Amino acid sequence: MPEEPTPTVKHPPLRADARRNREKLVEIAALAFSEQGASASLEDIARRAGVGIGTLYRHFPTREHLVESVYRRELELLAAAARAFMAEEEPEMAVEKWMYRFVDYMATKRGMANSLKLLFTSNSALFSEGSTLLHTAFEDLLAHAREAHAVKGDIDAADVLNALFGVYSIPEGPDWRLRAQRIVRLVMDGLRTNPGAT
C-alpha cells in the first residue's frame, strides 16, 4: 500500500514586527558571512540585528535554516540587480556592474560554504532552482548587451559564468576581493567589442 503523502505544514503569516526582525536577521547575516566568513557567529548576527539570540532561533532553529534564507535572498537580489542595471545603465556598464555584484554574492557564499554543503545533501532543489534563476538573469542581461553590440556576438552566458565562478577558488586572504575584481576586469575585457574601452 503506497505511503500517504506528508501533509504540508502551513505556518501562520508573521506579524509585521516579526517579519521585520526576520528580514533584518537575513540582511545582517549576509553581511556577516561576507565580512567574516565561516567564523561569523549567530550571537553576533543577532546583536547586530538588534534582537536577542532567542529571536534568531525562533526564526531559524539552526545555522543551516539561516543560511538557506540568506542564499535565497542573495540569488533573488542578484537577479533583481540584472533587471535594474538593464533599465538604468548603458548595456556594457550594466554587464560590468552586475559582475562586480556577483563578486559580492560569491563573498557571501564562501562564508556559508560548510552549511551549504550540508544543505546540498538535504535540499538539492534549492540549488537547481537557484542555478536556473542566476543563469536566466545573466542570459537576459548579456543578450541585452549583445543586441546593443556592446559585447561580442558569439559570447555564451554559461562560459562567462564559469569564468566568474573561478573567483570562488581564490585562496582566502585580505586581497581576495581585489583579486576577484581583477578577474572581473579580465573577463570584461574579453567581452567588449572594443577591448581598449574602459
PDB file of C-alpha atoms in Angstrom:
ATOM      1  CA  MET A   1       0.000   0.000   0.000  1.00  0.00           C
ATOM      2  CA  PRO A   2       1.518   3.352  -1.003  1.00  0.00           C
ATOM      3  CA  GLU A   3       2.547   5.717   1.730  1.00  0.00           C
ATOM      4  CA  GLU A   4       0.339   8.679   2.471  1.00  0.00           C
ATOM      5  CA  PRO A   5       1.947  11.937   1.363  1.00  0.00           C
ATOM      6  CA  THR A   6       3.277  14.064   4.165  1.00  0.00           C
ATOM      7  CA  PRO A   7       0.871  16.966   4.688  1.00  0.00           C
ATOM      8  CA  THR A   8       2.249  20.418   4.047  1.00  0.00           C
ATOM      9  CA  VAL A   9       2.549  22.407   7.254  1.00  0.00           C
ATOM     10  CA  LYS A  10       1.105  25.878   6.840  1.00  0.00           C
ATOM     11  CA  HIS A  11       2.585  28.478   9.132  1.00  0.00           C
ATOM     12  CA  PRO A  12       0.507  31.499  10.065  1.00  0.00           C
ATOM     13  CA  PRO A  13       1.698  34.759   8.494  1.00  0.00           C
ATOM     14  CA  LEU A  14       4.229  36.670  10.563  1.00  0.00           C
ATOM     15  CA  ARG A  15       3.242  39.842  12.353  1.00  0.00           C
ATOM     16  CA  ALA A  16       4.779  42.985  10.882  1.00  0.00           C
ATOM     17  CA  ASP A  17       7.371  43.317  13.673  1.00  0.00           C
ATOM     18  CA  ALA A  18       8.322  39.638  13.436  1.00  0.00           C
ATOM     19  CA  ARG A  19       8.645  39.916   9.664  1.00  0.00           C
ATOM     20  CA  ARG A  20      10.918  42.953  10.054  1.00  0.00           C
ATOM     21  CA  ASN A  21      13.071  41.064  12.565  1.00  0.00           C
ATOM     22  CA  ARG A  22      13.369  38.102  10.203  1.00  0.00           C
ATOM     23  CA  GLU A  23      14.295  40.301   7.232  1.00  0.00           C
ATOM     24  CA  LYS A  24      16.854  42.207   9.331  1.00  0.00           C
ATOM     25  CA  LEU A  25      18.442  38.975  10.544  1.00  0.00           C
ATOM     26  CA  VAL A  26      18.825  37.706   6.982  1.00  0.00           C
ATOM     27  CA  GLU A  27      20.261  41.053   5.830  1.00  0.00           C
ATOM     28  CA  ILE A  28      22.783  41.202   8.682  1.00  0.00           C
ATOM     29  CA  ALA A  29      23.700  37.530   8.257  1.00  0.00           C
ATOM     30  CA  ALA A  30      24.548  38.130   4.604  1.00  0.00           C
ATOM     31  CA  LEU A  31      26.897  40.952   5.610  1.00  0.00           C
ATOM     32  CA  ALA A  32      28.443  38.872   8.390  1.00  0.00           C
ATOM     33  CA  PHE A  33      29.103  35.875   6.145  1.00  0.00           C
ATOM     34  CA  SER A  34      30.628  38.171   3.526  1.00  0.00           C
ATOM     35  CA  GLU A  35      32.856  40.012   6.014  1.00  0.00           C
ATOM     36  CA  GLN A  36      33.763  37.270   8.486  1.00  0.00           C
ATOM     37  CA  GLY A  37      33.283  34.053   6.543  1.00  0.00           C
ATOM     38  CA  ALA A  38      32.580  30.851   8.420  1.00  0.00           C
ATOM     39  CA  SER A  39      33.663  32.447  11.698  1.00  0.00           C
ATOM     40  CA  ALA A  40      30.547  34.666  11.770  1.00  0.00           C
ATOM     41  CA  SER A  41      28.654  33.787  14.939  1.00  0.00           C
ATOM     42  CA  LEU A  42      24.894  33.643  15.303  1.00  0.00           C
ATOM     43  CA  GLU A  43      25.157  35.589  18.565  1.00  0.00           C
ATOM     44  CA  ASP A  44      26.941  38.439  16.780  1.00  0.00           C
ATOM     45  CA  ILE A  45      24.399  38.385  13.944  1.00  0.00           C
ATOM     46  CA  ALA A  46      21.543  38.669  16.447  1.00  0.00           C
ATOM     47  CA  ARG A  47      23.288  41.511  18.285  1.00  0.00           C
ATOM     48  CA  ARG A  48      23.948  43.457  15.079  1.00  0.00           C
ATOM     49  CA  ALA A  49      20.334  42.960  14.037  1.00  0.00           C
ATOM     50  CA  GLY A  50      19.184  44.414  17.369  1.00  0.00           C
ATOM     51  CA  VAL A  51      17.438  41.273  18.620  1.00  0.00           C
ATOM     52  CA  GLY A  52      18.152  38.569  21.164  1.00  0.00           C
ATOM     53  CA  ILE A  53      19.573  35.183  20.242  1.00  0.00           C
ATOM     54  CA  GLY A  54      16.228  33.643  21.212  1.00  0.00           C
ATOM     55  CA  THR A  55      14.527  35.662  18.477  1.00  0.00           C
ATOM     56  CA  LEU A  56      17.052  34.419  15.946  1.00  0.00           C
ATOM     57  CA  TYR A  57      16.457  30.788  16.946  1.00  0.00           C
ATOM     58  CA  ARG A  58      12.681  31.229  16.768  1.00  0.00           C
ATOM     59  CA  HIS A  59      13.032  32.210  13.120  1.00  0.00           C
ATOM     60  CA  PHE A  60      15.993  29.965  12.296  1.00  0.00           C
ATOM     61  CA  PRO A  61      16.308  26.879  14.547  1.00  0.00           C
ATOM     62  CA  THR A  62      19.723  26.003  13.061  1.00  0.00           C
ATOM     63  CA  ARG A  63      22.534  27.786  11.256  1.00  0.00           C
ATOM     64  CA  GLU A  64      21.512  25.934   8.089  1.00  0.00           C
ATOM     65  CA  HIS A  65      17.994  27.404   8.222  1.00  0.00           C
ATOM     66  CA  LEU A  66      19.515  30.881   8.308  1.00  0.00           C
ATOM     67  CA  VAL A  67      21.989  30.078   5.551  1.00  0.00           C
ATOM     68  CA  GLU A  68      19.199  28.796   3.313  1.00  0.00           C
ATOM     69  CA  SER A  69      17.300  32.083   3.687  1.00  0.00           C
ATOM     70  CA  VAL A  70      20.444  34.130   3.041  1.00  0.00           C
ATOM     71  CA  TYR A  71      21.279  32.044  -0.030  1.00  0.00           C
ATOM     72  CA  ARG A  72      17.788  32.524  -1.474  1.00  0.00           C
ATOM     73  CA  ARG A  73      17.863  36.245  -0.768  1.00  0.00           C
ATOM     74  CA  GLU A  74      21.276  36.739  -2.364  1.00  0.00           C
ATOM     75  CA  LEU A  75      20.197  34.982  -5.557  1.00  0.00           C
ATOM     76  CA  GLU A  76      16.987  36.993  -5.713  1.00  0.00           C
ATOM     77  CA  LEU A  77      18.939  40.233  -5.235  1.00  0.00           C
ATOM     78  CA  LEU A  78      21.409  39.200  -7.936  1.00  0.00           C
ATOM     79  CA  ALA A  79      18.568  38.553 -10.380  1.00  0.00           C
ATOM     80  CA  ALA A  80      16.921  41.847  -9.430  1.00  0.00           C
ATOM     81  CA  ALA A  81      20.232  43.665  -9.949  1.00  0.00           C
ATOM     82  CA  ALA A  82      20.410  42.338 -13.515  1.00  0.00           C
ATOM     83  CA  ARG A  83      16.969  43.786 -14.272  1.00  0.00           C
ATOM     84  CA  ALA A  84      17.793  47.088 -12.561  1.00  0.00           C
ATOM     85  CA  PHE A  85      21.112  47.534 -14.373  1.00  0.00           C
ATOM     86  CA  MET A  86      19.450  46.794 -17.730  1.00  0.00           C
ATOM     87  CA  ALA A  87      16.919  49.548 -17.036  1.00  0.00           C
ATOM     88  CA  GLU A  88      19.343  52.122 -15.601  1.00  0.00           C
ATOM     89  CA  GLU A  89      22.731  51.662 -17.277  1.00  0.00           C
ATOM     90  CA  GLU A  90      24.270  51.533 -20.719  1.00  0.00           C
ATOM     91  CA  PRO A  91      24.403  47.852 -21.810  1.00  0.00           C
ATOM     92  CA  GLU A  92      28.166  47.414 -21.404  1.00  0.00           C
ATOM     93  CA  MET A  93      28.191  49.090 -17.995  1.00  0.00           C
ATOM     94  CA  ALA A  94      25.183  47.011 -16.935  1.00  0.00           C
ATOM     95  CA  VAL A  95      27.139  43.799 -17.547  1.00  0.00           C
ATOM     96  CA  GLU A  96      30.236  45.100 -15.755  1.00  0.00           C
ATOM     97  CA  LYS A  97      28.331  46.345 -12.705  1.00  0.00           C
ATOM     98  CA  TRP A  98      26.453  43.059 -12.460  1.00  0.00           C
ATOM     99  CA  MET A  99      29.723  41.108 -12.475  1.00  0.00           C
ATOM    100  CA  TYR A 100      31.043  43.191  -9.583  1.00  0.00           C
ATOM    101  CA  ARG A 101      27.766  42.496  -7.783  1.00  0.00           C
ATOM    102  CA  PHE A 102      28.397  38.807  -8.492  1.00  0.00           C
ATOM    103  CA  VAL A 103      31.697  39.095  -6.583  1.00  0.00           C
ATOM    104  CA  ASP A 104      29.724  40.299  -3.543  1.00  0.00           C
ATOM    105  CA  TYR A 105      27.453  37.268  -3.876  1.00  0.00           C
ATOM    106  CA  MET A 106      30.437  34.925  -4.070  1.00  0.00           C
ATOM    107  CA  ALA A 107      31.985  36.506  -0.969  1.00  0.00           C
ATOM    108  CA  THR A 108      28.797  35.765   0.966  1.00  0.00           C
ATOM    109  CA  LYS A 109      28.588  32.254  -0.482  1.00  0.00           C
ATOM    110  CA  ARG A 110      32.160  31.481   0.591  1.00  0.00           C
ATOM    111  CA  GLY A 111      31.233  32.429   4.137  1.00  0.00           C
ATOM    112  CA  MET A 112      28.402  29.896   4.080  1.00  0.00           C
ATOM    113  CA  ALA A 113      30.319  27.084   2.378  1.00  0.00           C
ATOM    114  CA  ASN A 114      30.137  24.472   5.140  1.00  0.00           C
ATOM    115  CA  SER A 115      26.427  24.950   5.737  1.00  0.00           C
ATOM    116  CA  LEU A 116      25.704  24.972   2.015  1.00  0.00           C
ATOM    117  CA  LYS A 117      27.393  21.581   1.690  1.00  0.00           C
ATOM    118  CA  LEU A 118      25.047  20.198   4.342  1.00  0.00           C
ATOM    119  CA  LEU A 119      22.056  21.781   2.646  1.00  0.00           C
ATOM    120  CA  PHE A 120      23.017  20.317  -0.718  1.00  0.00           C
ATOM    121  CA  THR A 121      22.520  16.789   0.607  1.00  0.00           C
ATOM    122  CA  SER A 122      19.072  17.565   2.035  1.00  0.00           C
ATOM    123  CA  ASN A 123      17.639  20.147  -0.359  1.00  0.00           C
ATOM    124  CA  SER A 124      19.214  19.816  -3.786  1.00  0.00           C
ATOM    125  CA  ALA A 125      16.156  21.510  -5.350  1.00  0.00           C
ATOM    126  CA  LEU A 126      17.255  24.732  -3.666  1.00  0.00           C
ATOM    127  CA  PHE A 127      20.443  24.722  -5.735  1.00  0.00           C
ATOM    128  CA  SER A 128      18.855  23.726  -9.048  1.00  0.00           C
ATOM    129  CA  GLU A 129      16.260  26.498  -8.641  1.00  0.00           C
ATOM    130  CA  GLY A 130      18.979  28.965  -7.684  1.00  0.00           C
ATOM    131  CA  SER A 131      21.122  27.985 -10.653  1.00  0.00           C
ATOM    132  CA  THR A 132      18.194  28.481 -13.027  1.00  0.00           C
ATOM    133  CA  LEU A 133      17.428  31.900 -11.559  1.00  0.00           C
ATOM    134  CA  LEU A 134      21.065  33.006 -11.815  1.00  0.00           C
ATOM    135  CA  HIS A 135      21.617  31.755 -15.355  1.00  0.00           C
ATOM    136  CA  THR A 136      18.331  33.192 -16.640  1.00  0.00           C
ATOM    137  CA  ALA A 137      19.079  36.631 -15.183  1.00  0.00           C
ATOM    138  CA  PHE A 138      22.570  36.769 -16.665  1.00  0.00           C
ATOM    139  CA  GLU A 139      21.489  35.371 -20.037  1.00  0.00           C
ATOM    140  CA  ASP A 140      18.906  38.158 -20.311  1.00  0.00           C
ATOM    141  CA  LEU A 141      21.487  40.770 -19.321  1.00  0.00           C
ATOM    142  CA  LEU A 142      24.084  39.501 -21.791  1.00  0.00           C
ATOM    143  CA  ALA A 143      21.531  39.184 -24.611  1.00  0.00           C
ATOM    144  CA  HIS A 144      20.574  42.817 -23.997  1.00  0.00           C
ATOM    145  CA  ALA A 145      24.239  43.821 -24.347  1.00  0.00           C
ATOM    146  CA  ARG A 146      24.719  41.674 -27.476  1.00  0.00           C
ATOM    147  CA  GLU A 147      21.697  43.286 -29.142  1.00  0.00           C
ATOM    148  CA  ALA A 148      23.248  46.706 -28.479  1.00  0.00           C
ATOM    149  CA  HIS A 149      26.584  45.456 -29.900  1.00  0.00           C
ATOM    150  CA  ALA A 150      28.175  46.331 -26.554  1.00  0.00           C
ATOM    151  CA  VAL A 151      29.722  42.870 -26.248  1.00  0.00           C
ATOM    152  CA  LYS A 152      30.850  40.306 -28.803  1.00  0.00           C
ATOM    153  CA  GLY A 153      28.068  38.446 -30.527  1.00  0.00           C
ATOM    154  CA  ASP A 154      29.500  34.955 -30.033  1.00  0.00           C
ATOM    155  CA  ILE A 155      29.728  35.156 -26.235  1.00  0.00           C
ATOM    156  CA  ASP A 156      27.907  32.396 -24.346  1.00  0.00           C
ATOM    157  CA  ALA A 157      26.473  33.300 -20.943  1.00  0.00           C
ATOM    158  CA  ALA A 158      27.349  29.912 -19.449  1.00  0.00           C
ATOM    159  CA  ASP A 159      31.021  30.357 -20.421  1.00  0.00           C
ATOM    160  CA  VAL A 160      31.159  33.780 -18.773  1.00  0.00           C
ATOM    161  CA  LEU A 161      29.562  32.457 -15.590  1.00  0.00           C
ATOM    162  CA  ASN A 162      32.023  29.558 -15.495  1.00  0.00           C
ATOM    163  CA  ALA A 163      34.861  32.074 -15.641  1.00  0.00           C
ATOM    164  CA  LEU A 164      33.285  34.197 -12.908  1.00  0.00           C
ATOM    165  CA  PHE A 165      32.761  31.192 -10.652  1.00  0.00           C
ATOM    166  CA  GLY A 166      36.555  30.888 -10.639  1.00  0.00           C
ATOM    167  CA  VAL A 167      36.691  33.662  -8.032  1.00  0.00           C
ATOM    168  CA  TYR A 168      35.314  31.148  -5.534  1.00  0.00           C
ATOM    169  CA  SER A 169      38.584  29.206  -5.620  1.00  0.00           C
ATOM    170  CA  ILE A 170      40.847  32.189  -4.913  1.00  0.00           C
ATOM    171  CA  PRO A 171      42.671  31.403  -1.642  1.00  0.00           C
ATOM    172  CA  GLU A 172      41.328  33.165   1.434  1.00  0.00           C
ATOM    173  CA  GLY A 173      43.212  36.318   2.332  1.00  0.00           C
ATOM    174  CA  PRO A 174      42.949  40.084   2.713  1.00  0.00           C
ATOM    175  CA  ASP A 175      43.409  40.567  -1.033  1.00  0.00           C
ATOM    176  CA  TRP A 176      40.644  38.124  -2.036  1.00  0.00           C
ATOM    177  CA  ARG A 177      38.230  40.807  -3.211  1.00  0.00           C
ATOM    178  CA  LEU A 178      40.896  42.731  -5.123  1.00  0.00           C
ATOM    179  CA  ARG A 179      41.933  39.554  -6.932  1.00  0.00           C
ATOM    180  CA  ALA A 180      38.287  38.765  -7.693  1.00  0.00           C
ATOM    181  CA  GLN A 181      37.781  42.249  -9.124  1.00  0.00           C
ATOM    182  CA  ARG A 182      40.847  41.794 -11.351  1.00  0.00           C
ATOM    183  CA  ILE A 183      39.233  38.653 -12.756  1.00  0.00           C
ATOM    184  CA  VAL A 184      36.079  40.650 -13.493  1.00  0.00           C
ATOM    185  CA  ARG A 185      38.153  43.211 -15.405  1.00  0.00           C
ATOM    186  CA  LEU A 186      39.849  40.439 -17.402  1.00  0.00           C
ATOM    187  CA  VAL A 187      36.520  38.858 -18.263  1.00  0.00           C
ATOM    188  CA  MET A 188      35.029  42.216 -19.187  1.00  0.00           C
ATOM    189  CA  ASP A 189      37.968  42.977 -21.492  1.00  0.00           C
ATOM    190  CA  GLY A 190      37.274  39.679 -23.245  1.00  0.00           C
ATOM    191  CA  LEU A 191      33.599  40.544 -23.719  1.00  0.00           C
ATOM    192  CA  ARG A 192      33.964  44.021 -25.171  1.00  0.00           C
ATOM    193  CA  THR A 193      33.605  44.594 -28.888  1.00  0.00           C
ATOM    194  CA  ASN A 194      36.206  47.326 -28.363  1.00  0.00           C
ATOM    195  CA  PRO A 195      38.779  45.806 -25.926  1.00  0.00           C
ATOM    196  CA  GLY A 196      40.527  49.146 -25.463  1.00  0.00           C
ATOM    197  CA  ALA A 197      37.402  50.748 -23.989  1.00  0.00           C
ATOM    198  CA  THR A 198      37.233  51.483 -20.251  1.00  0.00           C
TER     199      THR A 198
END
